[in-house]
């Protein structure tokens, strides 16, 4: 009798747990995987898209990477663009910077997958870090990437670093050095 | 014996996110947002973090940081999460017409922003610490404020540490736009949302002049010059949000190269809003009142 009671109890538990979990999965499947639109919200119509398509899944040749990098540099925001923002838009990281992060992420992925493009990558990061019109966080991220890429490529970065403003260099140190790039 | 089994059976019938966390996501938060935020908070319980910055240890008054410490720190400062439909002015009431506050004559300095509005905007609510606003309103009027929170009834704002945070669709919509390639429930999106929560939680600290850790106007030369979007201290919300984001990002094994790049820019942006001049110091973060 005792054994029967246990079997019944455990069966009930299993059934209840299974039903709950399957309902949870159904709820999740109704939540769309987003490309552009957030949960139940309309897209922000007043903001035109200013990103470029992701690079193709195949390796890029040097010319293709250069073109991609050049377009990225043109897409990065200038300091003057932030003056047009509403106060509420700047309490957290503004969309201008988020889009910059997405574009820089594409570059980082290409260079991660294709180490042979390192010298082109260094040129890109040098251009990005050296541009006074870009906001400091963008420049600092480029500096950190330049630092790590030059270490991996066994290229000295000291001369270039000396040309950069102190605040950019100091901020770039917030990104820990890539352990694979340490000399 | 059978009572124990009965209770065990009952607990299996109740959804997981009702128990355990002391951060209560109230009923007016849309279901999908509640689900995602609940999962974010669940993730916080199990995060594996390494090499926390010494400044974070100092701010959290601890000598080691793990997921438990992070969770505890957050729960000390945030109790209720309300949705975008929560109307602050309608929910605010006077709990006591006369109330004795500490540090009555010691109030925060509000720097006057020179930039308020810009061009086109359809800014959506991301997150806001409305608890400190309610507390401060009461303090200004020498009354004790309260907030009527759906499903919780009347909450007396005896301290900013009562911790009421409002979230909006911006918290989810903008992160979808910002990390579009990631699945909706990706680790990277959770980390981005959590760092915002830690930033807002910091506003629950401080007393007297440091009450609420209110922001400062960004100086000339900064890309956000003129906006009230910087901190004139070394231990405020932007520092906390940045340090937590840095810790979680650099410990993230499942984040892609692209996601990490975006998250890194996020915490660099936060670090970059800490005004680094000789007068910037740590503010006294002891909380005012008691919850």
Short mmCIF file of C-alpha atoms in Angstrom, two decimals:
data_model
loop_
_atom_site.label_atom_id
_atom_site.label_comp_id
_atom_site.label_asym_id
_atom_site.label_seq_id
_atom_site.Cartn_x
_atom_site.Cartn_y
_atom_site.Cartn_z
CA UNK A 1 0.00 0.00 0.00
CA UNK A 2 2.83 2.29 0.95
CA UNK A 3 4.67 1.44 -2.26
CA UNK A 4 1.56 2.15 -4.32
CA UNK A 5 1.15 5.50 -2.62
CA UNK A 6 4.71 6.51 -3.50
CA UNK A 7 4.27 5.43 -7.09
CA UNK A 8 1.09 7.48 -7.41
CA UNK A 9 2.69 10.49 -5.77
CA UNK A 10 5.78 10.42 -7.96
CA UNK A 11 3.68 9.92 -11.07
CA UNK A 12 1.62 13.00 -10.23
CA UNK A 13 4.77 15.03 -9.66
CA UNK A 14 6.26 13.96 -12.97
CA UNK A 15 3.05 14.68 -14.86
CA UNK A 16 2.63 18.11 -13.30
CA UNK A 17 6.26 19.04 -13.90
CA UNK A 18 6.12 17.86 -17.52
CA UNK A 19 2.94 19.82 -18.21
CA UNK A 20 4.36 22.97 -16.67
CA UNK A 21 7.59 22.75 -18.63
CA UNK A 22 5.82 22.09 -21.93
CA UNK A 23 3.55 25.10 -21.33
CA UNK A 24 6.63 27.22 -20.62
CA UNK A 25 8.22 26.11 -23.89
CA UNK A 26 5.04 27.02 -25.80
CA UNK A 27 5.11 30.48 -24.24
CA UNK A 28 8.72 30.91 -25.34
CA UNK A 29 7.94 29.84 -28.87
CA UNK A 30 5.43 32.68 -29.16
CA UNK A 31 8.13 35.18 -28.36
CA UNK A 32 9.51 36.06 -31.76
CA UNK A 33 13.21 36.06 -32.47
CA UNK A 34 13.78 39.65 -33.31
CA UNK A 35 15.60 41.22 -36.17
CA UNK A 36 14.52 44.84 -35.93
CA UNK A 37 11.47 45.08 -33.71
CA UNK A 38 11.28 44.76 -29.94
CA UNK A 39 8.63 43.04 -27.90
CA UNK A 40 5.21 44.42 -28.85
CA UNK A 41 6.68 47.73 -29.90
CA UNK A 42 6.81 49.66 -33.12
CA UNK A 43 10.17 50.44 -34.71
CA UNK A 44 11.59 53.86 -34.02
CA UNK A 45 10.55 55.47 -37.29
CA UNK A 46 12.59 58.59 -36.80
CA UNK A 47 15.91 56.76 -36.84
CA UNK A 48 17.14 55.61 -40.24
CA UNK A 49 19.27 52.54 -40.24
CA UNK A 50 22.91 53.42 -40.63
CA UNK A 51 24.62 50.09 -40.44
CA UNK A 52 26.06 48.06 -43.24
CA UNK A 53 25.18 44.46 -43.95
CA UNK A 54 27.29 41.87 -42.22
CA UNK A 55 30.19 40.62 -44.31
CA UNK A 56 29.62 37.37 -46.21
CA UNK A 57 30.30 34.15 -44.37
CA UNK A 58 33.25 33.33 -46.57
CA UNK A 59 36.76 34.77 -45.98
CA UNK A 60 37.32 38.27 -47.34
CA UNK A 61 40.28 39.19 -49.47
CA UNK A 62 42.33 42.25 -48.55
CA UNK A 63 40.55 44.53 -50.95
CA UNK A 64 37.13 43.48 -49.65
CA UNK A 65 38.24 43.99 -46.07
CA UNK A 66 39.63 47.44 -46.89
CA UNK A 67 36.33 48.46 -48.49
CA UNK A 68 34.39 47.10 -45.53
CA UNK A 69 36.68 48.88 -43.07
CA UNK A 70 36.43 52.14 -44.99
CA UNK A 71 32.63 52.00 -44.88
CA UNK A 72 32.80 51.23 -41.15
CA UNK A 73 34.92 54.31 -40.51
CA UNK A 74 32.31 56.40 -42.29
CA UNK A 75 29.52 54.88 -40.20
CA UNK A 76 31.14 55.59 -36.83
CA UNK A 77 29.44 58.56 -35.13
CA UNK A 78 31.05 61.96 -34.74
CA UNK A 79 30.87 63.92 -31.49
CA UNK A 80 28.74 66.57 -33.17
CA UNK A 81 25.93 64.05 -33.79
CA UNK A 82 25.34 63.65 -30.06
CA UNK A 83 24.28 67.29 -29.75
CA UNK A 84 21.04 66.41 -31.54
CA UNK A 85 19.93 63.88 -28.96
CA UNK A 86 17.17 64.20 -26.43
CA UNK A 87 18.18 64.16 -22.75
CA UNK A 88 16.35 60.86 -22.17
CA UNK A 89 18.29 59.24 -24.98
CA UNK A 90 21.63 59.77 -23.30
CA UNK A 91 20.98 58.49 -19.78
CA UNK A 92 22.00 55.06 -21.05
CA UNK A 93 24.35 54.44 -23.97
CA UNK A 94 22.82 56.21 -26.98
CA UNK A 95 21.85 54.30 -30.09
CA UNK A 96 24.63 56.06 -31.99
CA UNK A 97 27.17 54.22 -29.87
CA UNK A 98 25.28 50.94 -29.90
CA UNK A 99 25.36 50.96 -33.69
CA UNK A 100 29.06 51.80 -33.58
CA UNK A 101 29.54 48.77 -31.35
CA UNK A 102 27.72 46.56 -33.84
CA UNK A 103 29.90 47.79 -36.71
CA UNK A 104 33.10 47.39 -34.69
CA UNK A 105 31.87 43.92 -33.73
CA UNK A 106 31.75 42.95 -37.39
CA UNK A 107 35.34 44.09 -37.86
CA UNK A 108 36.43 42.22 -34.73
CA UNK A 109 34.82 39.04 -35.98
CA UNK A 110 36.49 39.24 -39.37
CA UNK A 111 39.91 39.77 -37.77
CA UNK A 112 39.24 36.99 -35.29
CA UNK A 113 38.37 34.55 -38.07
CA UNK A 114 41.08 35.74 -40.45
CA UNK A 115 44.31 36.45 -38.56
CA UNK A 116 46.06 36.98 -41.90
CA UNK A 117 44.27 40.33 -42.21
CA UNK A 118 45.93 41.61 -39.04
CA UNK A 119 48.03 44.26 -40.79
CA UNK A 120 44.88 45.68 -42.41
CA UNK A 121 43.17 45.52 -39.07
CA UNK A 122 45.96 47.51 -37.48
CA UNK A 123 45.53 50.20 -40.11
CA UNK A 124 41.79 50.30 -39.40
CA UNK A 125 42.22 50.56 -35.64
CA UNK A 126 44.91 53.19 -36.06
CA UNK A 127 42.55 55.30 -38.18
CA UNK A 128 39.72 54.82 -35.69
CA UNK A 129 41.77 55.53 -32.58
CA UNK A 130 43.44 58.55 -34.14
CA UNK A 131 40.28 60.33 -35.25
CA UNK A 132 39.58 63.20 -32.86
CA UNK A 133 35.99 63.53 -34.08
CA UNK A 134 35.00 60.12 -32.78
CA UNK A 135 33.77 59.95 -29.16
CA UNK A 136 36.31 58.79 -26.61
CA UNK A 137 34.71 55.36 -25.89
CA UNK A 138 34.89 54.45 -29.60
CA UNK A 139 38.52 55.56 -29.82
CA UNK A 140 39.37 53.72 -26.62
CA UNK A 141 37.87 50.46 -27.90
CA UNK A 142 39.91 50.82 -31.09
CA UNK A 143 43.04 51.50 -29.04
CA UNK A 144 42.50 48.34 -26.99
CA UNK A 145 41.98 46.30 -30.14
CA UNK A 146 45.07 47.88 -31.72
CA UNK A 147 47.08 47.03 -28.61
CA UNK A 148 46.03 43.38 -28.66
CA UNK A 149 46.37 42.96 -32.41
CA UNK A 150 49.84 44.51 -32.48
CA UNK A 151 50.93 42.25 -29.61
CA UNK A 152 49.69 39.18 -31.47
CA UNK A 153 51.38 40.41 -34.65
CA UNK A 154 54.62 41.13 -32.75
CA UNK A 155 54.46 44.77 -33.85
CA UNK A 156 55.38 47.60 -31.52
CA UNK A 157 52.48 49.85 -30.56
CA UNK A 158 54.39 52.33 -28.40
CA UNK A 159 55.03 54.96 -31.05
CA UNK A 160 51.40 55.10 -32.03
CA UNK A 161 50.16 55.07 -28.43
CA UNK A 162 52.26 58.15 -27.66
CA UNK A 163 50.33 60.15 -30.25
CA UNK A 164 47.00 59.56 -28.51
CA UNK A 165 45.37 61.76 -25.86
CA UNK A 166 45.76 60.62 -22.25
CA UNK A 167 42.03 60.20 -21.64
CA UNK A 168 41.71 57.84 -24.62
CA UNK A 169 44.66 55.72 -23.47
CA UNK A 170 43.47 55.61 -19.88
CA UNK A 171 39.97 54.55 -20.91
CA UNK A 172 41.36 51.86 -23.22
CA UNK A 173 43.13 50.28 -20.24
CA UNK A 174 39.71 49.37 -18.85
CA UNK A 175 39.63 46.57 -21.40
CA UNK A 176 41.85 43.79 -20.11
CA UNK A 177 44.65 42.77 -22.39
CA UNK A 178 43.79 39.72 -24.44
CA UNK A 179 45.60 36.82 -22.75
CA UNK A 180 46.58 35.37 -26.12
CA UNK A 181 48.10 38.72 -27.06
CA UNK A 182 50.32 38.99 -23.99
CA UNK A 183 53.99 38.98 -24.88
CA UNK B 1 4.63 12.36 6.27
CA UNK B 2 1.65 12.91 4.00
CA UNK B 3 1.56 16.59 4.91
CA UNK B 4 5.16 16.88 3.73
CA UNK B 5 4.33 15.13 0.47
CA UNK B 6 1.30 17.33 -0.03
CA UNK B 7 3.39 20.46 0.43
CA UNK B 8 6.02 19.12 -1.98
CA UNK B 9 3.30 18.53 -4.55
CA UNK B 10 1.93 22.03 -4.12
CA UNK B 11 5.32 23.63 -4.77
CA UNK B 12 5.62 21.85 -8.11
CA UNK B 13 2.40 23.47 -9.27
CA UNK B 14 3.65 27.00 -8.75
CA UNK B 15 5.82 28.67 -11.45
CA UNK B 16 9.48 28.90 -10.55
CA UNK B 17 9.80 32.65 -10.76
CA UNK B 18 7.33 33.29 -7.97
CA UNK B 19 9.64 32.00 -5.30
CA UNK B 20 13.12 32.62 -4.09
CA UNK B 21 13.87 36.13 -5.40
CA UNK B 22 13.10 39.02 -3.19
CA UNK B 23 12.95 41.34 -6.21
CA UNK B 24 9.29 41.34 -7.03
CA UNK B 25 8.26 41.93 -10.62
CA UNK B 26 4.79 43.35 -10.23
CA UNK B 27 1.68 42.41 -12.12
CA UNK B 28 1.64 45.43 -14.45
CA UNK B 29 4.86 44.36 -16.14
CA UNK B 30 3.88 42.72 -19.46
CA UNK B 31 4.21 38.97 -19.42
CA UNK B 32 7.01 38.67 -21.97
CA UNK B 33 9.07 41.34 -20.22
CA UNK B 34 8.48 39.61 -16.89
CA UNK B 35 9.66 36.33 -18.32
CA UNK B 36 12.85 37.81 -19.73
CA UNK B 37 13.66 39.81 -16.62
CA UNK B 38 12.96 36.79 -14.40
CA UNK B 39 15.39 34.80 -16.46
CA UNK B 40 17.96 37.58 -16.19
CA UNK B 41 17.64 37.49 -12.39
CA UNK B 42 17.85 33.71 -12.43
CA UNK B 43 21.02 33.98 -14.53
CA UNK B 44 22.51 36.33 -11.95
CA UNK B 45 22.20 33.56 -9.36
CA UNK B 46 24.39 31.25 -11.40
CA UNK B 47 26.87 33.62 -13.03
CA UNK B 48 30.48 32.64 -12.79
CA UNK B 49 32.63 35.77 -12.52
CA UNK B 50 36.37 36.17 -12.30
CA UNK B 51 38.86 38.86 -11.40
CA UNK B 52 36.58 41.62 -10.15
CA UNK B 53 38.07 45.10 -10.18
CA UNK B 54 39.28 46.22 -6.75
CA UNK B 55 37.02 49.27 -7.03
CA UNK B 56 34.00 47.01 -7.26
CA UNK B 57 35.08 45.20 -4.10
CA UNK B 58 35.42 48.57 -2.40
CA UNK B 59 31.99 49.76 -3.53
CA UNK B 60 30.33 46.53 -2.47
CA UNK B 61 32.20 46.58 0.84
CA UNK B 62 33.45 43.07 0.36
CA UNK B 63 36.70 41.26 -0.33
CA UNK B 64 35.27 38.85 -2.89
CA UNK B 65 32.52 39.05 -5.48
CA UNK B 66 30.51 36.11 -6.71
CA UNK B 67 26.99 35.71 -8.02
CA UNK B 68 25.60 35.55 -4.50
CA UNK B 69 27.24 38.81 -3.52
CA UNK B 70 26.02 40.53 -6.68
CA UNK B 71 22.50 39.26 -6.11
CA UNK B 72 22.52 40.30 -2.46
CA UNK B 73 23.82 43.77 -3.30
CA UNK B 74 21.05 44.21 -5.84
CA UNK B 75 18.31 42.90 -3.54
CA UNK B 76 19.36 45.33 -0.83
CA UNK B 77 18.51 48.17 -3.21
CA UNK B 78 15.67 46.95 -5.41
CA UNK B 79 12.51 45.29 -4.12
CA UNK B 80 9.86 46.11 -6.71
CA UNK B 81 9.89 46.35 -10.47
CA UNK B 82 6.91 48.09 -12.03
CA UNK B 83 5.96 48.40 -15.67
CA UNK B 84 5.79 51.29 -18.08
CA UNK B 85 2.06 51.70 -17.52
CA UNK B 86 2.68 52.55 -13.86
CA UNK B 87 1.69 56.19 -13.42
CA UNK B 88 3.98 57.69 -10.81
CA UNK B 89 1.91 60.79 -10.05
CA UNK B 90 -1.29 58.78 -9.71
CA UNK B 91 0.33 56.15 -7.52
CA UNK B 92 2.03 58.67 -5.21
CA UNK B 93 0.21 59.37 -1.94
CA UNK B 94 0.93 60.90 1.44
CA UNK B 95 1.44 58.09 3.90
CA UNK B 96 2.07 60.46 6.82
CA UNK B 97 1.37 64.22 6.72
CA UNK B 98 4.31 64.96 8.99
CA UNK B 99 7.48 62.92 9.02
CA UNK B 100 10.86 63.39 10.58
CA UNK B 101 13.69 63.03 8.08
CA UNK B 102 17.40 62.85 8.73
CA UNK B 103 19.74 65.28 6.96
CA UNK B 104 16.87 67.66 6.30
CA UNK B 105 19.12 70.60 5.50
CA UNK B 106 21.69 68.55 3.64
CA UNK B 107 20.35 68.14 0.15
CA UNK B 108 21.86 67.08 -3.17
CA UNK B 109 23.19 69.70 -5.53
CA UNK B 110 21.34 69.54 -8.82
CA UNK B 111 23.54 70.74 -11.64
CA UNK B 112 21.72 72.64 -14.34
CA UNK B 113 21.90 70.86 -17.65
CA UNK B 114 22.32 73.06 -20.67
CA UNK B 115 20.97 70.42 -23.02
CA UNK B 116 17.47 69.11 -22.52
CA UNK B 117 15.93 68.38 -25.84
CA UNK B 118 17.37 67.68 -29.22
CA UNK B 119 16.08 66.76 -32.61
CA UNK B 120 13.69 63.95 -33.43
CA UNK B 121 13.00 61.63 -30.59
CA UNK B 122 10.82 58.70 -29.85
CA UNK B 123 12.65 57.85 -26.64
CA UNK B 124 11.20 54.88 -24.84
CA UNK B 125 11.41 54.21 -21.12
CA UNK B 126 14.33 51.92 -20.39
CA UNK B 127 14.65 51.94 -16.63
CA UNK B 128 14.24 54.48 -13.88
CA UNK B 129 14.63 54.42 -10.10
CA UNK B 130 11.32 55.99 -9.11
CA UNK B 131 11.69 54.99 -5.49
CA UNK B 132 14.31 57.66 -4.84
CA UNK B 133 12.06 60.21 -6.60
CA UNK B 134 9.15 59.32 -4.32
CA UNK B 135 11.33 59.48 -1.20
CA UNK B 136 12.84 62.81 -2.21
CA UNK B 137 9.42 64.29 -2.97
CA UNK B 138 8.29 63.42 0.55
CA UNK B 139 11.46 64.81 2.07
CA UNK B 140 11.02 68.12 0.25
CA UNK B 141 7.51 68.43 1.68
CA UNK B 142 8.34 66.98 5.12
CA UNK B 143 5.73 64.29 4.54
CA UNK B 144 6.16 60.56 4.15
CA UNK B 145 5.37 59.52 0.60
CA UNK B 146 3.99 56.21 -0.44
CA UNK B 147 3.43 54.43 -3.72
CA UNK B 148 0.42 52.29 -4.53
CA UNK B 149 1.98 49.36 -6.31
CA UNK B 150 -0.33 46.92 -8.10
CA UNK B 151 -0.44 43.58 -6.39
CA UNK B 152 1.52 44.91 -3.41
CA UNK B 153 -0.80 47.63 -2.06
CA UNK B 154 0.65 50.66 -0.35
CA UNK B 155 4.39 50.91 -0.01
CA UNK B 156 5.75 53.49 2.41
CA UNK B 157 8.85 55.17 1.05
CA UNK B 158 10.79 55.33 4.30
CA UNK B 159 14.04 55.09 2.40
CA UNK B 160 15.24 55.03 -1.21
CA UNK B 161 16.37 51.52 -0.28
CA UNK B 162 12.71 50.44 -0.40
CA UNK B 163 13.77 50.21 -4.02
CA UNK B 164 11.14 50.77 -6.70
CA UNK B 165 12.38 50.60 -10.27
CA UNK B 166 10.29 51.20 -13.37
CA UNK B 167 11.11 49.39 -16.58
CA UNK B 168 9.80 50.01 -20.05
CA UNK B 169 9.80 48.47 -23.44
CA UNK B 170 12.97 50.39 -24.21
CA UNK B 171 14.87 47.97 -21.97
CA UNK B 172 13.95 45.14 -24.30
CA UNK B 173 13.33 46.83 -27.63
CA UNK B 174 16.55 48.78 -27.74
CA UNK B 175 18.62 45.81 -26.64
CA UNK B 176 17.04 43.83 -29.45
CA UNK B 177 18.12 46.53 -31.85
CA UNK B 178 21.51 46.83 -30.25
CA UNK B 179 22.40 43.15 -30.35
CA UNK B 180 20.22 42.07 -33.25
CA UNK B 181 22.07 38.90 -34.19
CA UNK B 182 21.74 37.43 -30.73
CA UNK B 183 18.71 35.33 -29.89
CA UNK B 184 16.22 37.11 -27.71
CA UNK B 185 17.24 35.25 -24.62
CA UNK B 186 20.99 35.41 -25.23
CA UNK B 187 23.46 35.83 -22.41
CA UNK B 188 24.71 39.10 -23.90
CA UNK B 189 21.27 40.70 -23.79
CA UNK B 190 20.76 39.53 -20.24
CA UNK B 191 24.10 41.00 -19.21
CA UNK B 192 23.23 44.32 -20.84
CA UNK B 193 19.90 44.46 -18.99
CA UNK B 194 21.45 43.43 -15.69
CA UNK B 195 24.10 46.14 -15.84
CA UNK B 196 21.33 48.71 -16.32
CA UNK B 197 19.60 47.29 -13.24
CA UNK B 198 22.78 47.65 -11.19
CA UNK B 199 23.15 51.25 -12.36
CA UNK B 200 19.62 52.09 -11.25
CA UNK B 201 20.05 50.20 -7.98
CA UNK B 202 22.94 52.50 -7.04
CA UNK B 203 20.52 55.44 -7.06
CA UNK B 204 18.99 53.86 -3.92
CA UNK B 205 22.13 54.72 -1.95
CA UNK B 206 23.50 57.89 -0.41
CA UNK B 207 22.24 60.32 2.17
CA UNK B 208 22.15 64.06 2.57
CA UNK B 209 24.17 65.59 -0.25
CA UNK B 210 24.84 62.20 -1.82
CA UNK B 211 21.22 61.07 -1.62
CA UNK B 212 20.21 59.30 -4.79
CA UNK B 213 23.68 59.70 -6.35
CA UNK B 214 22.16 62.17 -8.79
CA UNK B 215 24.03 62.73 -12.02
CA UNK B 216 26.21 65.67 -13.02
CA UNK B 217 26.40 67.70 -16.19
CA UNK B 218 29.01 66.36 -18.59
CA UNK B 219 31.83 68.87 -19.09
CA UNK B 220 32.90 70.66 -22.25
CA UNK B 221 34.86 68.42 -24.58
CA UNK B 222 32.86 65.34 -23.59
CA UNK B 223 30.70 63.92 -26.38
CA UNK B 224 27.71 64.40 -24.03
CA UNK B 225 28.70 67.91 -22.92
CA UNK B 226 25.79 69.80 -21.40
CA UNK B 227 23.68 66.74 -20.64
CA UNK B 228 22.99 65.55 -17.10
CA UNK B 229 24.53 62.22 -17.96
CA UNK B 230 27.80 62.02 -16.05
CA UNK B 231 28.85 61.40 -12.44
CA UNK B 232 30.89 63.78 -10.30
CA UNK B 233 32.03 60.97 -8.02
CA UNK B 234 34.09 57.83 -8.37
CA UNK B 235 31.57 55.37 -6.94
CA UNK B 236 28.25 56.35 -8.49
CA UNK B 237 25.80 54.64 -10.82
CA UNK B 238 27.94 54.91 -13.95
CA UNK B 239 30.93 53.42 -12.12
CA UNK B 240 28.82 50.62 -10.65
CA UNK B 241 27.11 49.83 -13.95
CA UNK B 242 30.45 49.88 -15.77
CA UNK B 243 32.27 47.69 -13.25
CA UNK B 244 29.48 45.11 -13.17
CA UNK B 245 29.20 45.13 -16.96
CA UNK B 246 32.97 44.78 -17.27
CA UNK B 247 33.03 41.86 -14.81
CA UNK B 248 30.18 40.02 -16.51
CA UNK B 249 31.39 40.69 -20.06
CA UNK B 250 34.96 39.57 -19.47
CA UNK B 251 33.71 36.46 -17.65
CA UNK B 252 31.23 35.58 -20.41
CA UNK B 253 32.24 32.35 -22.17
CA UNK B 254 29.16 32.15 -24.38
CA UNK B 255 29.21 35.71 -25.72
CA UNK B 256 30.32 35.95 -29.34
CA UNK B 257 33.19 38.19 -30.52
CA UNK B 258 30.62 40.67 -31.85
CA UNK B 259 28.55 40.69 -28.68
CA UNK B 260 31.62 41.25 -26.54
CA UNK B 261 32.65 44.19 -28.69
CA UNK B 262 29.25 45.85 -28.18
CA UNK B 263 29.24 45.13 -24.45
CA UNK B 264 32.78 46.49 -24.12
CA UNK B 265 31.77 49.72 -25.80
CA UNK B 266 28.84 49.85 -23.38
CA UNK B 267 31.03 49.73 -20.30
CA UNK B 268 33.62 52.06 -21.80
CA UNK B 269 30.82 54.55 -22.36
CA UNK B 270 29.85 54.27 -18.69
CA UNK B 271 33.43 54.59 -17.46
CA UNK B 272 33.83 57.58 -19.75
CA UNK B 273 31.04 59.41 -17.93
CA UNK B 274 32.90 59.50 -14.64
CA UNK B 275 34.29 63.01 -14.44
CA UNK B 276 37.96 62.56 -13.63
CA UNK B 277 39.05 65.74 -11.98
CA UNK B 278 40.80 66.21 -8.65
CA UNK B 279 37.56 67.11 -6.92
CA UNK B 280 35.88 63.86 -7.91
CA UNK B 281 35.87 61.63 -4.89
CA UNK B 282 33.88 58.75 -3.48
CA UNK B 283 30.54 59.91 -2.14
CA UNK B 284 29.21 58.64 1.14
CA UNK B 285 27.01 55.74 0.12
CA UNK B 286 25.37 55.03 3.45
CA UNK B 287 21.64 54.87 2.78
CA UNK B 288 19.14 57.31 4.23
CA UNK B 289 16.21 56.02 6.26
CA UNK B 290 15.42 52.37 6.61
CA UNK B 291 13.22 50.05 4.63
#
